[in-house]
Coordinates of C-alpha atoms (C1' of nucleotides) in Angstrom, one line a residue:
Chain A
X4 CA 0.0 0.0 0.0
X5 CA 1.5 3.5 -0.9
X6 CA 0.9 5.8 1.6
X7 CA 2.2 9.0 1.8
X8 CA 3.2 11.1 5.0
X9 CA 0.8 12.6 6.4
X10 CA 0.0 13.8 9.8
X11 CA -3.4 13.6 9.7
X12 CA -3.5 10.2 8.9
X13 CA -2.4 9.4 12.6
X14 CA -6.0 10.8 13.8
X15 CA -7.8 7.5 11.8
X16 CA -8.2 4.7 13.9
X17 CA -6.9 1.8 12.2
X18 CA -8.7 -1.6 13.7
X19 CA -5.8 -3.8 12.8
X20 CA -2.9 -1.1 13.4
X21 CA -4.2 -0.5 16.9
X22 CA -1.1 -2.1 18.7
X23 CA 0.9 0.8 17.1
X24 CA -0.5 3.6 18.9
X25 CA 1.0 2.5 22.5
X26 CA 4.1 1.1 22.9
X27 CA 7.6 1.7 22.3
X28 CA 7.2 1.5 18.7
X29 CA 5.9 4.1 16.2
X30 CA 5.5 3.9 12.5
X31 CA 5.9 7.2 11.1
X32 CA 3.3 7.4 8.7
X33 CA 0.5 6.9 11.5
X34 CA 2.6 9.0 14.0
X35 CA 1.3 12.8 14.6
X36 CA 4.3 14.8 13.3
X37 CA 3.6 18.8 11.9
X38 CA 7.3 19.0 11.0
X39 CA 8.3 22.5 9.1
X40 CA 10.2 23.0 6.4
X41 CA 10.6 26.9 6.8
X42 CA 11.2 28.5 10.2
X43 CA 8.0 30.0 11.5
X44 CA 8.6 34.2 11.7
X45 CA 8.4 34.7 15.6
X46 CA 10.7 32.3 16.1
X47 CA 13.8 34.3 16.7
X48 CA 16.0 32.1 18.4
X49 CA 16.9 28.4 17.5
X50 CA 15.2 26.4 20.4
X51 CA 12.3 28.1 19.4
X52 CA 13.0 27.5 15.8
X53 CA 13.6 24.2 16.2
X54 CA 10.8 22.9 18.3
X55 CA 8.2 24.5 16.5
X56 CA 10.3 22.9 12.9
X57 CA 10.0 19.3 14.9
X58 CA 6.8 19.9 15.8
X59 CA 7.4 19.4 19.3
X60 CA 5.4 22.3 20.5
X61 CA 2.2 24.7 18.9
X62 CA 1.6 28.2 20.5
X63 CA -1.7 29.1 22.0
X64 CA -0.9 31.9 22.9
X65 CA 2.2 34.5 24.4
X66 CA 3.7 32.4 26.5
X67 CA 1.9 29.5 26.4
X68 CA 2.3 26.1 24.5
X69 CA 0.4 23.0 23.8
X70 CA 3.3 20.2 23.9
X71 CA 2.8 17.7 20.6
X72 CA 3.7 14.0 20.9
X73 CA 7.3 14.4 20.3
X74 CA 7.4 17.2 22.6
X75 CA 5.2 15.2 25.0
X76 CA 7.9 12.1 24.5
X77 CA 10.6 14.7 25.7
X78 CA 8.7 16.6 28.5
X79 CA 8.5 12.8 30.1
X80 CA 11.9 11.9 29.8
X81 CA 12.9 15.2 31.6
X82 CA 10.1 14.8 34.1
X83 CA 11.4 11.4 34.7
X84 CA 15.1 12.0 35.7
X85 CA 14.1 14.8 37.4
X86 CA 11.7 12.3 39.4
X87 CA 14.2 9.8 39.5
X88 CA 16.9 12.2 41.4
X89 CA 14.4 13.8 44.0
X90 CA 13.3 10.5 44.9
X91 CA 17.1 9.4 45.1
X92 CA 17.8 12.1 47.4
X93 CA 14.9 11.6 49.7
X94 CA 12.0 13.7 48.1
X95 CA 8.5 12.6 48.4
X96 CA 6.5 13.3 45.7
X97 CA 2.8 15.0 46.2
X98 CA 0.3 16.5 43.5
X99 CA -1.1 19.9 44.4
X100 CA -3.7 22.1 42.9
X101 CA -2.7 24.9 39.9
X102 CA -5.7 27.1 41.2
X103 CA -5.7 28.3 45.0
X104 CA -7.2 30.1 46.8
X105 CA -6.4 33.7 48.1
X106 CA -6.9 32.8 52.1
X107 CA -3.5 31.1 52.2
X108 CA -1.9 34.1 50.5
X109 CA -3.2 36.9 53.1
X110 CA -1.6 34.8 55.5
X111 CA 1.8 34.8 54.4
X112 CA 1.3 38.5 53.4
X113 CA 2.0 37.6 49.3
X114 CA -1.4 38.2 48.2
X115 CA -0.6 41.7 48.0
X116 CA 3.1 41.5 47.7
X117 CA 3.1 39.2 44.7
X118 CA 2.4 42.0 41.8
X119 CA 0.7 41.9 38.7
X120 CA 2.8 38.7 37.7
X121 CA 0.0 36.5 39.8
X122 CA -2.9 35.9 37.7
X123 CA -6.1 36.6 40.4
X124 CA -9.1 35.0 39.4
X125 CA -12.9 35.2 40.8
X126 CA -15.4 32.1 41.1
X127 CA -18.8 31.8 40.9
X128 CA -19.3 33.3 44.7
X129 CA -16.9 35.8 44.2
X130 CA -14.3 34.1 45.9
X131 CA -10.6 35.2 45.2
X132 CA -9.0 33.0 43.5
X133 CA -5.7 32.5 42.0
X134 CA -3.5 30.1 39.5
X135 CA -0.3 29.3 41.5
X136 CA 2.8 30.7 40.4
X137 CA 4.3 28.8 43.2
X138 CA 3.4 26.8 46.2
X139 CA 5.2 27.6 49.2
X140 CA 1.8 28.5 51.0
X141 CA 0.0 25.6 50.0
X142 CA 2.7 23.3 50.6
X143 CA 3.4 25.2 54.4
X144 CA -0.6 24.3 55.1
X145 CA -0.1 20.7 54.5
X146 CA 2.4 20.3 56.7
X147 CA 1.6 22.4 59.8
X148 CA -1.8 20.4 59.5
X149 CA -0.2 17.2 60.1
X150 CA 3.7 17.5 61.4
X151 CA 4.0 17.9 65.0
X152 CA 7.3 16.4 65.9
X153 CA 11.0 17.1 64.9
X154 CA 10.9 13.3 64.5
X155 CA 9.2 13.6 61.5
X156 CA 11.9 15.3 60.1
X157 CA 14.0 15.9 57.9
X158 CA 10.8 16.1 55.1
X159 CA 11.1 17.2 51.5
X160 CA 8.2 17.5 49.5
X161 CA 7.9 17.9 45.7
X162 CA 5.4 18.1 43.0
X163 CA 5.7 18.6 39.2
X164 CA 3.3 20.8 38.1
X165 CA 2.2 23.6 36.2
X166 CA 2.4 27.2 36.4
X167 CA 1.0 30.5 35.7
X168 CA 3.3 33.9 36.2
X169 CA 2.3 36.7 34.1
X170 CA 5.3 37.8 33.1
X171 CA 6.2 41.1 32.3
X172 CA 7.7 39.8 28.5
X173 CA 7.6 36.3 27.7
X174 CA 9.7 35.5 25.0
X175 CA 11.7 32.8 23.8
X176 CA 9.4 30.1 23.3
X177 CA 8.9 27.9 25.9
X178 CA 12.4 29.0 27.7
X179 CA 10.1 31.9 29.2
X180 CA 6.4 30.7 28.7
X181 CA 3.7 32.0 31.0
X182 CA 2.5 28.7 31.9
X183 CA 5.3 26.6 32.5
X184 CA 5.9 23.3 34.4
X185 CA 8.1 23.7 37.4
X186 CA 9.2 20.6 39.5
X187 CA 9.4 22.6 43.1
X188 CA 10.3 20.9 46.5
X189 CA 10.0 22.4 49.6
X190 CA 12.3 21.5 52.8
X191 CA 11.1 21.2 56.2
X192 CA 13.8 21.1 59.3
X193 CA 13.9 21.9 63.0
X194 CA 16.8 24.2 62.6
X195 CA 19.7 25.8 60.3
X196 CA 21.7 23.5 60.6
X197 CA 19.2 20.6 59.5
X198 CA 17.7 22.7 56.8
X199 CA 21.2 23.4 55.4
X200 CA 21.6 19.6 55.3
X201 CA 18.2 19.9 53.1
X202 CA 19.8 22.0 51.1
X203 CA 23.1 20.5 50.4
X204 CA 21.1 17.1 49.4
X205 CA 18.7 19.2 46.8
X206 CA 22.1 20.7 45.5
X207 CA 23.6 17.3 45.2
X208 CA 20.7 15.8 44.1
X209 CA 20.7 18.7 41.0
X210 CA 24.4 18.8 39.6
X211 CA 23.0 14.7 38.7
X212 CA 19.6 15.0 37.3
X213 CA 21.5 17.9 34.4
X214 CA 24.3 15.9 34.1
X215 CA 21.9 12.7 33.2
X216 CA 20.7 15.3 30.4
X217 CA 23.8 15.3 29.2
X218 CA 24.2 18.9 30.5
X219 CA 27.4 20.8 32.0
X220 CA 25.3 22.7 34.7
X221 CA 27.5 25.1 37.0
X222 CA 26.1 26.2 40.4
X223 CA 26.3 29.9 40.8
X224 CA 25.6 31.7 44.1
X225 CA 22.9 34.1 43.5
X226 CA 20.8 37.1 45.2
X227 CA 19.1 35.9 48.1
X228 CA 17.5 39.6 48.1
X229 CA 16.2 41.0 51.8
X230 CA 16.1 37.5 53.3
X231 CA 20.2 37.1 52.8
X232 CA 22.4 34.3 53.7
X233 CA 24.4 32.6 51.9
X234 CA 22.5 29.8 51.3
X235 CA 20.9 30.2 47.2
X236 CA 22.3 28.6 43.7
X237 CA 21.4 28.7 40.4
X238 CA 22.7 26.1 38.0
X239 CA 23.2 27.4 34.7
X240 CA 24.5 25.6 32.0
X241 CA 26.5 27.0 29.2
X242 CA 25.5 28.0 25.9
X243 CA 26.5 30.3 23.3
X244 CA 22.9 31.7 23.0
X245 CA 22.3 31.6 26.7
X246 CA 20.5 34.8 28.2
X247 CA 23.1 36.0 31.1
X248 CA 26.6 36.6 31.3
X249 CA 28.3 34.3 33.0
X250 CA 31.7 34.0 34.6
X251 CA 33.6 31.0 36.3
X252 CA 36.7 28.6 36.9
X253 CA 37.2 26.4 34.2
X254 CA 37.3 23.8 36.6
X255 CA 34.1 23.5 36.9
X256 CA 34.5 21.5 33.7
X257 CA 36.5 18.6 34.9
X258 CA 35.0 18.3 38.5
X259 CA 33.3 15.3 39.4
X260 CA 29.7 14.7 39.4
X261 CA 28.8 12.7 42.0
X262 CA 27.5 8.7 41.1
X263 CA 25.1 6.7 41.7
X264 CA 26.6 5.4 44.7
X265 CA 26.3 8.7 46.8
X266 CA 24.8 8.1 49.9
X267 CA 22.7 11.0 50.4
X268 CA 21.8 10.3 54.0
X269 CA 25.5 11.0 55.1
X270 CA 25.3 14.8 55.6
X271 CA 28.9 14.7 55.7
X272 CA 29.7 13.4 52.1
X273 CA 27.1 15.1 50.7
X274 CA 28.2 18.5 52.7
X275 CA 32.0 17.8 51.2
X276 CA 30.6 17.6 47.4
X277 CA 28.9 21.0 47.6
X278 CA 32.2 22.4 49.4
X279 CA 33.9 21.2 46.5
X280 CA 31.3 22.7 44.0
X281 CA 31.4 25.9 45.5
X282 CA 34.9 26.8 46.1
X283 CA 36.1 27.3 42.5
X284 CA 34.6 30.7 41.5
X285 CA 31.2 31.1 39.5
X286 CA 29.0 34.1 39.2
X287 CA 26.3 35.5 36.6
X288 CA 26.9 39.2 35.9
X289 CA 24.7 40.5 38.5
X290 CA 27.2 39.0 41.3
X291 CA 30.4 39.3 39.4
X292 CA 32.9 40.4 41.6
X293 CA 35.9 42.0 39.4
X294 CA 38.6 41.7 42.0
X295 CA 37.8 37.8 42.7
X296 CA 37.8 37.2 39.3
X297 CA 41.1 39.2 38.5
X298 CA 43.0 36.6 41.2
X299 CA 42.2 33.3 38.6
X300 CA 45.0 32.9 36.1
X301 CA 43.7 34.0 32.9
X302 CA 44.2 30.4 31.3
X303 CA 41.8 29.6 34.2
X304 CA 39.1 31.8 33.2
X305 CA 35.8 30.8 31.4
X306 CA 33.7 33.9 30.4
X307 CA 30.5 32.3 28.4
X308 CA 26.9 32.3 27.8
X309 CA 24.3 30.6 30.6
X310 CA 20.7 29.8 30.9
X311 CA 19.2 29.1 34.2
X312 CA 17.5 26.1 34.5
X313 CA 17.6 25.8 38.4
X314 CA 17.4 27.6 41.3
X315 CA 17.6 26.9 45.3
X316 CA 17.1 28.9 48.2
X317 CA 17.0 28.5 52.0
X318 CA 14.8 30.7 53.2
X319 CA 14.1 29.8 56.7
X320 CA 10.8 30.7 58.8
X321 CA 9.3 33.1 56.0
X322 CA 6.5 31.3 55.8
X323 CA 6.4 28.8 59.0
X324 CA 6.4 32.0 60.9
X325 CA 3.5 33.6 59.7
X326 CA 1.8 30.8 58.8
X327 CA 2.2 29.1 62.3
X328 CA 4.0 26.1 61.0
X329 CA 5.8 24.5 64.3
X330 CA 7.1 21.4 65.3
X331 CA 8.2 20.9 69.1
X332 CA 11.8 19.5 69.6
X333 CA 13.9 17.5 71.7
X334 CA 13.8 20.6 74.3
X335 CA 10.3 20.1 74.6
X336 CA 9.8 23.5 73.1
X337 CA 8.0 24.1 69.8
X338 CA 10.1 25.5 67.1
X339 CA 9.3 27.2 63.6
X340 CA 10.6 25.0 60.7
X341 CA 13.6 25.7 58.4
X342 CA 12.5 25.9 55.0
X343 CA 13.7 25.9 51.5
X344 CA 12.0 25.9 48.2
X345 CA 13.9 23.8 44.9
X346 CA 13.0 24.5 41.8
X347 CA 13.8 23.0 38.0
X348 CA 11.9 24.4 34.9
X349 CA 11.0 21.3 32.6
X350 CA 9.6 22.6 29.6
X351 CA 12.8 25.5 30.6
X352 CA 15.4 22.0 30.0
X353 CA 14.0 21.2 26.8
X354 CA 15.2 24.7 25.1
X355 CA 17.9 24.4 27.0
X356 CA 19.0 21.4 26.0
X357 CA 18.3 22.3 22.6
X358 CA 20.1 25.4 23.0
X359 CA 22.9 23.4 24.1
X360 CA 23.1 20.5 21.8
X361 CA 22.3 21.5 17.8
X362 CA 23.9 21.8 14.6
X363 CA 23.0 23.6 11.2
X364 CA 19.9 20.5 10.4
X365 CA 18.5 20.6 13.9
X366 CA 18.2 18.8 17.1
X367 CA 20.4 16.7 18.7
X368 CA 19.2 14.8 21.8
X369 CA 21.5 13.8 24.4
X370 CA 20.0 9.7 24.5
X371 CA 18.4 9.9 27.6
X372 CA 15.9 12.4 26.8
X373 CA 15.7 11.5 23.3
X374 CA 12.3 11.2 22.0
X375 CA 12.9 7.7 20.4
X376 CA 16.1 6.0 20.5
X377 CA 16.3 5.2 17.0
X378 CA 14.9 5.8 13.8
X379 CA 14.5 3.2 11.7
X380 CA 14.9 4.5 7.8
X381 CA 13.0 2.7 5.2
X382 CA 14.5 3.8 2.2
X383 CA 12.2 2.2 -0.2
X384 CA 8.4 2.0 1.1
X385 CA 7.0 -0.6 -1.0
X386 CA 10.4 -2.7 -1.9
X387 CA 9.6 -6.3 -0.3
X388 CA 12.9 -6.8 1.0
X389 CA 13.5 -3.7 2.6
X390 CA 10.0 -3.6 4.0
X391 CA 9.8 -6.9 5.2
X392 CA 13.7 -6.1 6.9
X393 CA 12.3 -3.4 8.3
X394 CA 9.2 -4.8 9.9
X395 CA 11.8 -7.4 11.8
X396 CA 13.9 -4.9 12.9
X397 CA 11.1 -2.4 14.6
X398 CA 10.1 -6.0 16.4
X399 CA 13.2 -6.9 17.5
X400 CA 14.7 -3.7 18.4
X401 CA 11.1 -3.0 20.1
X402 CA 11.4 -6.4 21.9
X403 CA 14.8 -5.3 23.1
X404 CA 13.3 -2.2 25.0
X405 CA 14.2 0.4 22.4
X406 CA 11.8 3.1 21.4
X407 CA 11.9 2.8 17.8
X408 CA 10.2 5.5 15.2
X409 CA 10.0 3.7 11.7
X410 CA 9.9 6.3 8.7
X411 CA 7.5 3.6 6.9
X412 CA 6.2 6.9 4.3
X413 CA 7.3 6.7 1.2
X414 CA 8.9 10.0 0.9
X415 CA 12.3 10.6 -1.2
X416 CA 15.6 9.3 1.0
X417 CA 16.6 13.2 1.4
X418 CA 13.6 13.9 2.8
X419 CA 13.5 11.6 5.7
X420 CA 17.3 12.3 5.8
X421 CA 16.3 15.9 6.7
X422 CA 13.5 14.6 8.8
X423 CA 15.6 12.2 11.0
X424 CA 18.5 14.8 11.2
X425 CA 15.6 17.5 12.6
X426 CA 13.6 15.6 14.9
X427 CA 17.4 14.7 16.3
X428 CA 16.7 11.0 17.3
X429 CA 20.6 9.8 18.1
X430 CA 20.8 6.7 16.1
X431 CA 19.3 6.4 12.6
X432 CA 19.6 2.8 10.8
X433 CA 18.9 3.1 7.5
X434 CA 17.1 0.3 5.2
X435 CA 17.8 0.7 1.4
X436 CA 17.8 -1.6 -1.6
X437 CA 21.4 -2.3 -2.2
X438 CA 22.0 -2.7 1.7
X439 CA 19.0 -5.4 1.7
X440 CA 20.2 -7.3 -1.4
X441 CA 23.9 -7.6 0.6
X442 CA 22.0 -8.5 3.8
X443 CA 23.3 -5.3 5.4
X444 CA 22.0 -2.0 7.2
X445 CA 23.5 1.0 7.8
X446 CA 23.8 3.5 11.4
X447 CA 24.5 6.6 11.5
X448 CA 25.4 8.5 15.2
X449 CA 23.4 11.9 14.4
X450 CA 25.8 13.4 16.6
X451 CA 29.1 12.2 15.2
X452 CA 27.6 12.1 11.4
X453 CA 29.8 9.0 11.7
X454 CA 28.0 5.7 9.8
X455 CA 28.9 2.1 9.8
X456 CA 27.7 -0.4 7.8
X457 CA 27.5 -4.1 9.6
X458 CA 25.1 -7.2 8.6
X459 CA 21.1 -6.6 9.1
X460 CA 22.0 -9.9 11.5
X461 CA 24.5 -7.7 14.1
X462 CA 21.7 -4.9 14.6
X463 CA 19.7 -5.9 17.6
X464 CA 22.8 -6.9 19.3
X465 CA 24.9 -3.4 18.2
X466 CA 22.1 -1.6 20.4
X467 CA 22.3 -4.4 23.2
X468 CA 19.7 -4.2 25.5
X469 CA 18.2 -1.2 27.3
X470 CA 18.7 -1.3 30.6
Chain B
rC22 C1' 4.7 49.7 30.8
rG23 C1' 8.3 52.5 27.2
rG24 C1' 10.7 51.8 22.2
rA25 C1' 10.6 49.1 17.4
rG26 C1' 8.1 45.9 14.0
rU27 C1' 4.6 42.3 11.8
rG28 C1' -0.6 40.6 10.8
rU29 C1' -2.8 38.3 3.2
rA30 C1' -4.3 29.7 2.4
rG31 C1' -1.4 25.0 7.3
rC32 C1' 4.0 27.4 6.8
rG33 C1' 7.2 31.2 4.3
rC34 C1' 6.1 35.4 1.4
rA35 C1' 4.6 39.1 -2.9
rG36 C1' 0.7 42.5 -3.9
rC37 C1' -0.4 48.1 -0.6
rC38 C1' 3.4 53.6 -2.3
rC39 C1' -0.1 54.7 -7.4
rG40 C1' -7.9 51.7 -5.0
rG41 C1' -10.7 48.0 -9.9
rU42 C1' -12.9 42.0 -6.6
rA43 C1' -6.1 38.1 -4.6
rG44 C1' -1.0 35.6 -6.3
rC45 C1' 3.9 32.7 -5.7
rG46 C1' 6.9 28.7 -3.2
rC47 C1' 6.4 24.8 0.2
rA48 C1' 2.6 21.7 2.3
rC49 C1' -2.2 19.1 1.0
rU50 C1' -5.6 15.8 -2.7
rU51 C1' -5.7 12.4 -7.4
rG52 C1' -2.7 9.9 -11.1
rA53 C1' 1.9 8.6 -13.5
rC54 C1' 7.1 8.4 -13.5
rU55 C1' 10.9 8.1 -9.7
rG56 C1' 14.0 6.3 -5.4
rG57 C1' 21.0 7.2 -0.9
rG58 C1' 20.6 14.0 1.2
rG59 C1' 14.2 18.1 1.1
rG60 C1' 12.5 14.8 -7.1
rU61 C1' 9.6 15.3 -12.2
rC62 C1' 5.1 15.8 -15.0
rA63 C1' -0.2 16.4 -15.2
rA64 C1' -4.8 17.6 -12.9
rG65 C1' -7.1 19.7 -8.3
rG66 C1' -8.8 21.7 -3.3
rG67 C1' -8.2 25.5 0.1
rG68 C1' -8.1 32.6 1.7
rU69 C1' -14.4 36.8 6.0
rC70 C1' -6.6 39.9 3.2
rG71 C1' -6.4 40.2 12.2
rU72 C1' -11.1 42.8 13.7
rA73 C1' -14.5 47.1 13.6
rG74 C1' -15.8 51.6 11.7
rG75 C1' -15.1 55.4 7.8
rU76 C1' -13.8 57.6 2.7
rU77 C1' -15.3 55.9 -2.3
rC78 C1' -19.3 53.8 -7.7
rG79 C1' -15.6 50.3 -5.9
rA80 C1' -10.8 49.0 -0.3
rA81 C1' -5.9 43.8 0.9
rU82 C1' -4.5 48.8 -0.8
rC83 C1' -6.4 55.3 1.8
rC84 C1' -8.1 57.1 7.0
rU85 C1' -9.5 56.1 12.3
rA86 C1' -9.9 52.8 16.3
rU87 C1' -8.9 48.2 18.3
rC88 C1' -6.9 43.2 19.0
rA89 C1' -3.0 39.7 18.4
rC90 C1' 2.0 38.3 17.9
rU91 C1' 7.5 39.2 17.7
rC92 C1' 12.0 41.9 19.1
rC93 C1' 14.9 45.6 22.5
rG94 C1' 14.7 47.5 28.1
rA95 C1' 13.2 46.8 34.0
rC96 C1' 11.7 40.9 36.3
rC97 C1' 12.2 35.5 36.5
rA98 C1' 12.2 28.2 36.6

RNA sequence: CGGAGUGUAGCGCAGCCCGGUAGCGCACUUGACUGGGGGUCAAGGGGUCGUAGGUUCGAAUCCUAUCACUCCGACCA
C-alpha cells in the first residue's frame, strides 16, 4: 500500500494497526508529526525554531504552549530524571492544585506583595481566587496540618506541576512561557543546621539530574534579596545563546559529578561535594565580583553564555512563621521550621537542552531524553525486502526495549534524511535496496555524522539491550 | 509599561506607495514516473486579506480605532 506522510493520517483509527498507537514502537506514517520546512517568523531564536520545525510544540498563545507527541515524548523523559533524582535524594512526591485560593496568600502576606505577575481569578461566589505561580503557602498548610514532631523530620516535599506567572515579557518560546511546568520541593527542618543539610542534598541531588541530560550545569551563588544568607544557587548551563553573562573557573568542567553510589543520607559526604562545587569561583553578571575574578589565572578563566535552568534557596521561617508552621523539639519547646523551596523548569530544560546541543539540520538529543532511540529508515516503502527487513527490525529492536520511530512513508531518502536529522533522534539505521540485497544495514550516530555499515543480522545486538 | 516591528491559504512570502474584486513557493488531494541527502510531470482543493468603523461607484490597498503576535529594556524556573 502507498501511503504518503501525512500527519493527519495518525487521527484514523486503524482496527488492525491498533497495537501501534501505545508502545515503544511508532510507525511514522501513523505517527502525529507537523514538521516544518521553513522556520515559523516569531521564532527568533533556535530552540524556538527548532521545536516548532520538529513539531514538538504549537503556540496558543504569548507564553503559552500545547506540547505535541514528540514534545510530549521529551517533557516525560525530563520529568522522569528529574523524578528519578528527587526521589534518590529523599524527596516525596505530592500533587497539588494549579488554582488556589487567596486565604493562604493573606496569611503569608504575598497576596498583595506578589504583583501583577499573579494571575487573580474570581469564582462563581466571588471568591478570590488565584493560579499558583508557586506553592510555598499551599505546601506550608499541608504540613503544619499534620507534622507535629521534629521526629518527622527531615521532610522534602515535591510536586511537578504547572504554572502561571504573568510575566512582564515572555519571549523565547517555551524557555520563558507564561505557563510553565516547574518541579518545586520544599524543605522542612527543625533548625539551620538541618535545613542546610536539606539544602546540600537538593544541591547534590541537581548537579545529577542535568548531568543525566547530558548537560554541564554550573552552580552559581545568587541574590538571596532581603532574606540574605548565603544559602541560594542557580545552576546554569552554558550556551552560546544563553540569556546571562556568566563567569567561572574552568574547573568546573573537569569536577566530578557525584555517582550513583552517593549516599545522600551522610550529611557529611554530601556536605564535602557541595564544598567542593562551591569553592572554584562562578558568578552570573549580576554577582560578578571584578577583583575575585582578577585573582584566577587567565588560562583559568571561562567567560561564556548561561541559561538558568535551576534555582535553590533556604529561606528559613518566611513562611512557617506567619503561617504558624511548628514542630516541638527534643527541648520540649515548639520551634518554627527551616524551610527551603527547589526548583527546576522542565519545559525550561527542553530549550535548554536544545540550545545546548544543535547543529546547522536541527536537534540533537543527548539519549536519555531522546524522544525515540532510533529511527528506523525505510528507504524504499514498497520494496519487499527492505519492507519486510524493516518490519523485523522495529520488532526486534522494540522487543529489546528500544523506542523505535520507523519512517515507513514513502517520501524521497533526502527527505526523511532531513526529517531524521531534525527531529534529532541519536541513532538512525537506515534500510535501502542495495544494503538489503547484501544483507546489510547502515547506522548513523546523528551526533558524530559517523556511519557504519555491519550485517542486518548484528543490529539488535549493536544496540544491546536497554537497561 | 516605554521603544521598534509584523498581521494576506497550514508554513514562508509578494501584492499596498499609485484603489478595480487576490497571487507565488512549500505543504495538502488524485494519477503517473521516480528512489541514498528536502525529485519530475499532469490535474485539483483551500483565503471573511487580524477585527471594527469610515472615505469611495468600488478597499488587501487610503483614514481612524482596536486586537493579536514578535523583538529591545526593568523581572524571572
Amino acid at each position: 500500500m502507498k501511503r504518503r506522510h501525512s500527519f493527519r493520517m495518525a487521527c484514523r483509527f486503524r482496527r488492525k494497526d491498533h497495537r501501534l498507537f501505545h508502545g515503544p514502537q511508532m510507525r511514522l506514517s501513523r505517527y502525529f508529526l507537523p514538521i516544518l520546512k521553513e522556520n515559523p517568523r516569531e521564532a527568533e531564536i533556535v530552540s524556538h525554531r527548532l521545536m516548532l520545525r520538529a513539531g514538538m510544540i504549537r503556540q496558543q498563545g504569548q507564553g503559552s504552549f500545547s506540547m505535541l507527541p514528540l514534545g510530549k515524548r521529551v517533557l516525560d523523559k525530563v520529568c522522569q530524571i528529574v523524578r528519578e533524582e528527587q526521589n534518590r535524594a529523599g524527596a516525596l512526591e505530592i500533587l497539588m492544585p494549579t488554582i488556589q485560593s487567596a486565604e493562604l496568600w493573606r496569611e503569608s502576606g504575598r497576596y498583595d506583595d506578589y504583583g501583577k505577575e499573579m494571575l487573580r481569578i474570581k469564582d462563581r461566589q466571588e471568591r478570590d481566587m488565584l493560579y499558583g505561580p508557586t506553592n510555598e503557602e499551599m505546601v506550608t498548610d499541608i504540613f503544619r496540618t499534620y507534622v507535629k514532631s521534629y521526629k518527622d523530620l527531615p521532610l522534602n516535599l515535591y510536586h511537578i506541576q504547572w504554572k502561571f506567572r504573568d510575566e512582564v515579557r515572555p519571549r523565547f518560546g517555551v524557555m520563558r512561557g507564561r505557563e510553565f511546568l516547574m518541579k518545586d520541593a520544599y524543605s522542612f527542618d527543625l533548625d539551620y543546621e538541618g535545613a542546610k543539610a536539606a539544602y546540600n542534598r537538593m544541591f547534590v541531588s541537581y548537579l545529577r539530574t542535568f548531568t543525566r541530560m547530558g548537560l554541564k550545569a554550573i552552580p552559581m551563588r545568587a541574590d538571596t534579596g532581603p532574606i540574605g544568607g548565603d544559602l541560594s544557587h542557580e545552576f546554569i548551563i552554558l550556551a552560546d545563546t544563553g540569556e546571562s553573562q556568566v563567569f567561572c573557573d574552568k574547573q568546573f568542567l573537569s569536577l566530578p559529578v557525584p555517582g550513583e553510589a552517593t549516599d545522600f543520607t551522610d550529611d557529611t559526604e554530601i556536605g564535602g561535594i557541595v564544598q567542593e562545587w562551591t569553592t572554584p569561583y562562578a558568578a552570573t553578571d549580576e554577582m560578578h565580583d571584578e577583583a575575585a575574578w582578577g585573582k584566577l589565572p587567565e588560562g583559568e578563566r571561562l567567560s561564556a553564555r548561561g541559561i538558568e535552568v535551576g534555582h535553590i534557596f533556604h529561606f528559613g521561617e518566611k513562611y512557617s512563621k506567619p503561617m504558624n508552621a511548628k514542630v516541638q523539639g527534643p527541648d520540649g519547646k515548639e520551634h518554627f521550621v527551616s524551610m527551603g523551596s527547589y526548583g527546576i523548569g522542565p519545559t525550561r530544560l527542553i530549550a535548554a537542552i536544545i540550545e545546548a546541543s544543535h547543529d546547522e539540520n536541527g536537534i540533537i538529543w543527548p539519549e536519555s531524553v531522546a524522544p525515540f532511540d532510533i529511527g528506523l529508515i525505510n528507504m524504499k516503502v514498497g520494496d519487499a525486502d527492505c519492507d519486510r527487513i524493516c518490519d523485523m527490525l522495529l520488532d526486534q529492536l522494540s522487543a529489546a526495549g528500544r523506542d523505535v520511530l520507523y519512517d515507513d512513508t514513502d517520501q524521497r531518502p533526502g527527505g526523511k534524511f532531513a526529517t531524521a536529522d531534525l527531529i534529532g533522534l541519536p541513532w538512525q539505521v537506515i534500510i535501502g535496496p542495495c544494503g538489503a540485497a547484501a544483507g546489510e544495514a547502515e547506522i548513523k550516530n546523528r551526533k558524530t555524522g559517523e556511519r557504519e555499515t555491519l550485517p542486518i543480522s548484528a543490529v539488535v545486538a549493536r544496540f544491546g539491550a536497554a537497561e
